[in-house]
Amino acid sequence: MFTQSAFLPIAIGFFGLGTNYFVWGGQALFNHPPNGPEIDKAVAIWGIWMGGFMQFSAEGWMAIAYAALSLLGTLIFLDAGDVPVGILFIILLLIYLSEIPTRLAGWNPGARLVGLWQFLGAIWLMYLTYGVVFNTSLGGHWWV
């Protein structure tokens, strides 16, 4: 019998999504490196493999469904008293609500706003990653 790992798979998911949002959000927010075909390909590769296939396709129509799902997650987790995960869903909701007018109506400032929410989401996801790992493996008391 193998013993159960102290590193829950949820921490790996937080880390992957957080890495994705640092790459996508940082590039969109700071426009560094500047947009171009090669940069777009590199960012897409990170989006596919690190953030997961679900986060790769962030076009406007899909963002409507993900905004609805993020609102549901926000309401459920906050109502259940899981505020740290509720905060994550609030950030996701802000990302998708910003994606809708950006992608569907060509709202140019929206790209930077999406980048801001993604970057802040990345920071929060890294916090959650550390919290889950420290709480699970060392009996820590992080707020997660």
PDB file of C-alpha atoms in Angstrom:
ATOM      1  CA  MET A   1       0.000   0.000   0.000  1.00  0.00           C
ATOM      2  CA  PHE A   2       1.233   3.410  -0.933  1.00  0.00           C
ATOM      3  CA  THR A   3       0.635   6.135   1.593  1.00  0.00           C
ATOM      4  CA  GLN A   4      -1.516   9.041   0.558  1.00  0.00           C
ATOM      5  CA  SER A   5       0.464  11.999  -0.687  1.00  0.00           C
ATOM      6  CA  ALA A   6       0.414  15.090   1.483  1.00  0.00           C
ATOM      7  CA  PHE A   7       0.435  17.195  -1.663  1.00  0.00           C
ATOM      8  CA  LEU A   8      -3.127  17.270  -2.832  1.00  0.00           C
ATOM      9  CA  PRO A   9      -3.779  17.457  -6.584  1.00  0.00           C
ATOM     10  CA  ILE A  10      -5.737  20.668  -5.979  1.00  0.00           C
ATOM     11  CA  ALA A  11      -2.463  22.458  -5.195  1.00  0.00           C
ATOM     12  CA  ILE A  12      -1.099  21.346  -8.572  1.00  0.00           C
ATOM     13  CA  GLY A  13      -4.227  22.748 -10.243  1.00  0.00           C
ATOM     14  CA  PHE A  14      -3.856  26.058  -8.406  1.00  0.00           C
ATOM     15  CA  PHE A  15      -0.206  26.221  -9.432  1.00  0.00           C
ATOM     16  CA  GLY A  16      -0.905  25.428 -13.097  1.00  0.00           C
ATOM     17  CA  LEU A  17      -3.678  27.986 -13.388  1.00  0.00           C
ATOM     18  CA  GLY A  18      -1.633  30.555 -11.470  1.00  0.00           C
ATOM     19  CA  THR A  19       1.333  30.058 -13.806  1.00  0.00           C
ATOM     20  CA  ASN A  20      -0.981  30.457 -16.783  1.00  0.00           C
ATOM     21  CA  TYR A  21      -2.377  33.706 -15.422  1.00  0.00           C
ATOM     22  CA  PHE A  22       1.087  35.085 -14.685  1.00  0.00           C
ATOM     23  CA  VAL A  23       2.114  34.419 -18.288  1.00  0.00           C
ATOM     24  CA  TRP A  24      -1.092  35.609 -19.976  1.00  0.00           C
ATOM     25  CA  GLY A  25      -1.939  38.337 -17.477  1.00  0.00           C
ATOM     26  CA  GLY A  26       1.590  39.698 -17.238  1.00  0.00           C
ATOM     27  CA  GLN A  27       1.991  39.889 -21.006  1.00  0.00           C
ATOM     28  CA  ALA A  28      -1.451  41.505 -21.479  1.00  0.00           C
ATOM     29  CA  LEU A  29      -1.078  43.931 -18.577  1.00  0.00           C
ATOM     30  CA  PHE A  30       2.475  45.113 -19.259  1.00  0.00           C
ATOM     31  CA  ASN A  31       2.619  44.363 -23.026  1.00  0.00           C
ATOM     32  CA  HIS A  32       6.017  42.796 -22.457  1.00  0.00           C
ATOM     33  CA  PRO A  33       7.167  41.161 -24.522  1.00  0.00           C
ATOM     34  CA  PRO A  34       5.224  43.069 -27.190  1.00  0.00           C
ATOM     35  CA  ASN A  35       2.539  41.191 -29.128  1.00  0.00           C
ATOM     36  CA  GLY A  36       3.609  39.389 -32.271  1.00  0.00           C
ATOM     37  CA  PRO A  37       3.159  36.002 -33.940  1.00  0.00           C
ATOM     38  CA  GLU A  38       6.008  34.315 -32.064  1.00  0.00           C
ATOM     39  CA  ILE A  39       4.936  35.717 -28.689  1.00  0.00           C
ATOM     40  CA  ASP A  40       1.327  34.714 -29.341  1.00  0.00           C
ATOM     41  CA  LYS A  41       2.466  31.135 -30.066  1.00  0.00           C
ATOM     42  CA  ALA A  42       4.596  30.979 -26.920  1.00  0.00           C
ATOM     43  CA  VAL A  43       1.811  32.344 -24.713  1.00  0.00           C
ATOM     44  CA  ALA A  44      -0.652  29.894 -26.285  1.00  0.00           C
ATOM     45  CA  ILE A  45       1.637  26.966 -25.472  1.00  0.00           C
ATOM     46  CA  TRP A  46       1.742  28.034 -21.828  1.00  0.00           C
ATOM     47  CA  GLY A  47      -2.023  28.464 -21.845  1.00  0.00           C
ATOM     48  CA  ILE A  48      -2.598  24.974 -23.205  1.00  0.00           C
ATOM     49  CA  TRP A  49      -0.222  23.006 -21.047  1.00  0.00           C
ATOM     50  CA  MET A  50       0.064  24.897 -17.755  1.00  0.00           C
ATOM     51  CA  GLY A  51      -3.398  26.375 -17.373  1.00  0.00           C
ATOM     52  CA  GLY A  52      -5.346  23.554 -18.897  1.00  0.00           C
ATOM     53  CA  PHE A  53      -7.373  23.210 -22.024  1.00  0.00           C
ATOM     54  CA  MET A  54     -10.421  24.885 -20.461  1.00  0.00           C
ATOM     55  CA  GLN A  55      -8.610  28.189 -19.983  1.00  0.00           C
ATOM     56  CA  PHE A  56      -7.116  28.225 -23.478  1.00  0.00           C
ATOM     57  CA  SER A  57     -10.258  29.228 -25.356  1.00  0.00           C
ATOM     58  CA  ALA A  58     -11.270  32.594 -23.821  1.00  0.00           C
ATOM     59  CA  GLU A  59     -13.401  34.051 -26.609  1.00  0.00           C
ATOM     60  CA  GLY A  60     -16.456  36.199 -25.934  1.00  0.00           C
ATOM     61  CA  TRP A  61     -19.299  33.720 -26.308  1.00  0.00           C
ATOM     62  CA  MET A  62     -17.590  31.114 -24.161  1.00  0.00           C
ATOM     63  CA  ALA A  63     -16.890  33.806 -21.566  1.00  0.00           C
ATOM     64  CA  ILE A  64     -20.651  34.216 -21.020  1.00  0.00           C
ATOM     65  CA  ALA A  65     -20.994  30.599 -19.923  1.00  0.00           C
ATOM     66  CA  TYR A  66     -17.860  30.760 -17.771  1.00  0.00           C
ATOM     67  CA  ALA A  67     -19.061  33.994 -16.166  1.00  0.00           C
ATOM     68  CA  ALA A  68     -22.301  32.231 -15.215  1.00  0.00           C
ATOM     69  CA  LEU A  69     -20.325  29.279 -13.842  1.00  0.00           C
ATOM     70  CA  SER A  70     -17.993  31.616 -11.935  1.00  0.00           C
ATOM     71  CA  LEU A  71     -20.974  33.431 -10.408  1.00  0.00           C
ATOM     72  CA  LEU A  72     -22.380  30.075  -9.296  1.00  0.00           C
ATOM     73  CA  GLY A  73     -19.027  29.125  -7.757  1.00  0.00           C
ATOM     74  CA  THR A  74     -18.826  32.490  -6.006  1.00  0.00           C
ATOM     75  CA  LEU A  75     -22.287  32.123  -4.489  1.00  0.00           C
ATOM     76  CA  ILE A  76     -21.802  28.484  -3.454  1.00  0.00           C
ATOM     77  CA  PHE A  77     -18.349  28.839  -1.894  1.00  0.00           C
ATOM     78  CA  LEU A  78     -19.134  32.081  -0.081  1.00  0.00           C
ATOM     79  CA  ASP A  79     -22.412  30.641   1.210  1.00  0.00           C
ATOM     80  CA  ALA A  80     -20.550  27.538   2.399  1.00  0.00           C
ATOM     81  CA  GLY A  81     -18.089  29.760   4.269  1.00  0.00           C
ATOM     82  CA  ASP A  82     -15.094  28.952   2.056  1.00  0.00           C
ATOM     83  CA  VAL A  83     -14.070  32.569   1.523  1.00  0.00           C
ATOM     84  CA  PRO A  84     -10.596  31.926  -0.001  1.00  0.00           C
ATOM     85  CA  VAL A  85     -12.072  29.818  -2.807  1.00  0.00           C
ATOM     86  CA  GLY A  86     -14.959  32.290  -3.078  1.00  0.00           C
ATOM     87  CA  ILE A  87     -12.375  35.014  -3.721  1.00  0.00           C
ATOM     88  CA  LEU A  88     -10.883  32.875  -6.488  1.00  0.00           C
ATOM     89  CA  PHE A  89     -14.301  32.611  -8.142  1.00  0.00           C
ATOM     90  CA  ILE A  90     -14.831  36.371  -7.812  1.00  0.00           C
ATOM     91  CA  ILE A  91     -11.555  36.915  -9.669  1.00  0.00           C
ATOM     92  CA  LEU A  92     -12.608  34.400 -12.331  1.00  0.00           C
ATOM     93  CA  LEU A  93     -15.953  36.201 -12.644  1.00  0.00           C
ATOM     94  CA  LEU A  94     -14.145  39.516 -13.158  1.00  0.00           C
ATOM     95  CA  ILE A  95     -11.943  37.940 -15.834  1.00  0.00           C
ATOM     96  CA  TYR A  96     -14.901  36.594 -17.793  1.00  0.00           C
ATOM     97  CA  LEU A  97     -17.042  39.699 -17.364  1.00  0.00           C
ATOM     98  CA  SER A  98     -14.144  41.707 -18.785  1.00  0.00           C
ATOM     99  CA  GLU A  99     -13.643  39.192 -21.616  1.00  0.00           C
ATOM    100  CA  ILE A 100     -17.235  39.551 -22.876  1.00  0.00           C
ATOM    101  CA  PRO A 101     -17.140  43.208 -24.059  1.00  0.00           C
ATOM    102  CA  THR A 102     -13.472  42.882 -25.015  1.00  0.00           C
ATOM    103  CA  ARG A 103     -14.019  39.957 -27.374  1.00  0.00           C
ATOM    104  CA  LEU A 104     -17.560  40.651 -28.581  1.00  0.00           C
ATOM    105  CA  ALA A 105     -17.524  44.451 -28.855  1.00  0.00           C
ATOM    106  CA  GLY A 106     -13.847  45.118 -29.515  1.00  0.00           C
ATOM    107  CA  TRP A 107     -13.396  47.079 -26.277  1.00  0.00           C
ATOM    108  CA  ASN A 108      -9.647  47.742 -26.519  1.00  0.00           C
ATOM    109  CA  PRO A 109      -8.957  48.727 -22.877  1.00  0.00           C
ATOM    110  CA  GLY A 110     -10.529  45.430 -21.874  1.00  0.00           C
ATOM    111  CA  ALA A 111      -7.450  43.431 -22.861  1.00  0.00           C
ATOM    112  CA  ARG A 112      -5.381  45.169 -20.190  1.00  0.00           C
ATOM    113  CA  LEU A 113      -8.199  44.826 -17.668  1.00  0.00           C
ATOM    114  CA  VAL A 114      -8.379  41.085 -18.359  1.00  0.00           C
ATOM    115  CA  GLY A 115      -4.601  40.990 -17.898  1.00  0.00           C
ATOM    116  CA  LEU A 116      -4.923  42.758 -14.546  1.00  0.00           C
ATOM    117  CA  TRP A 117      -7.529  40.278 -13.263  1.00  0.00           C
ATOM    118  CA  GLN A 118      -5.438  37.358 -14.541  1.00  0.00           C
ATOM    119  CA  PHE A 119      -2.301  38.691 -12.869  1.00  0.00           C
ATOM    120  CA  LEU A 120      -4.112  39.242  -9.569  1.00  0.00           C
ATOM    121  CA  GLY A 121      -5.645  35.798  -9.960  1.00  0.00           C
ATOM    122  CA  ALA A 122      -2.172  34.339 -10.425  1.00  0.00           C
ATOM    123  CA  ILE A 123      -1.003  35.893  -7.164  1.00  0.00           C
ATOM    124  CA  TRP A 124      -4.067  34.550  -5.332  1.00  0.00           C
ATOM    125  CA  LEU A 125      -3.642  31.084  -6.867  1.00  0.00           C
ATOM    126  CA  MET A 126      -0.015  30.964  -5.752  1.00  0.00           C
ATOM    127  CA  TYR A 127      -1.132  31.868  -2.229  1.00  0.00           C
ATOM    128  CA  LEU A 128      -3.721  29.068  -2.331  1.00  0.00           C
ATOM    129  CA  THR A 129      -1.058  26.655  -3.616  1.00  0.00           C
ATOM    130  CA  TYR A 130       1.228  27.424  -0.692  1.00  0.00           C
ATOM    131  CA  GLY A 131      -1.644  27.343   1.783  1.00  0.00           C
ATOM    132  CA  VAL A 132      -2.887  23.927   0.684  1.00  0.00           C
ATOM    133  CA  VAL A 133       0.618  22.429   0.641  1.00  0.00           C
ATOM    134  CA  PHE A 134       1.670  23.876   4.013  1.00  0.00           C
ATOM    135  CA  ASN A 135      -1.634  23.033   5.699  1.00  0.00           C
ATOM    136  CA  THR A 136      -1.703  19.500   4.356  1.00  0.00           C
ATOM    137  CA  SER A 137       1.945  18.532   4.670  1.00  0.00           C
ATOM    138  CA  LEU A 138       2.994  20.452   7.779  1.00  0.00           C
ATOM    139  CA  GLY A 139      -0.273  21.000   9.616  1.00  0.00           C
ATOM    140  CA  GLY A 140      -0.151  24.718   8.934  1.00  0.00           C
ATOM    141  CA  HIS A 141      -2.986  27.123   9.515  1.00  0.00           C
ATOM    142  CA  TRP A 142      -3.031  29.213   6.359  1.00  0.00           C
ATOM    143  CA  TRP A 143      -6.342  30.792   5.398  1.00  0.00           C
ATOM    144  CA  VAL A 144      -7.407  28.458   2.562  1.00  0.00           C
TER     145      VAL A 144
END
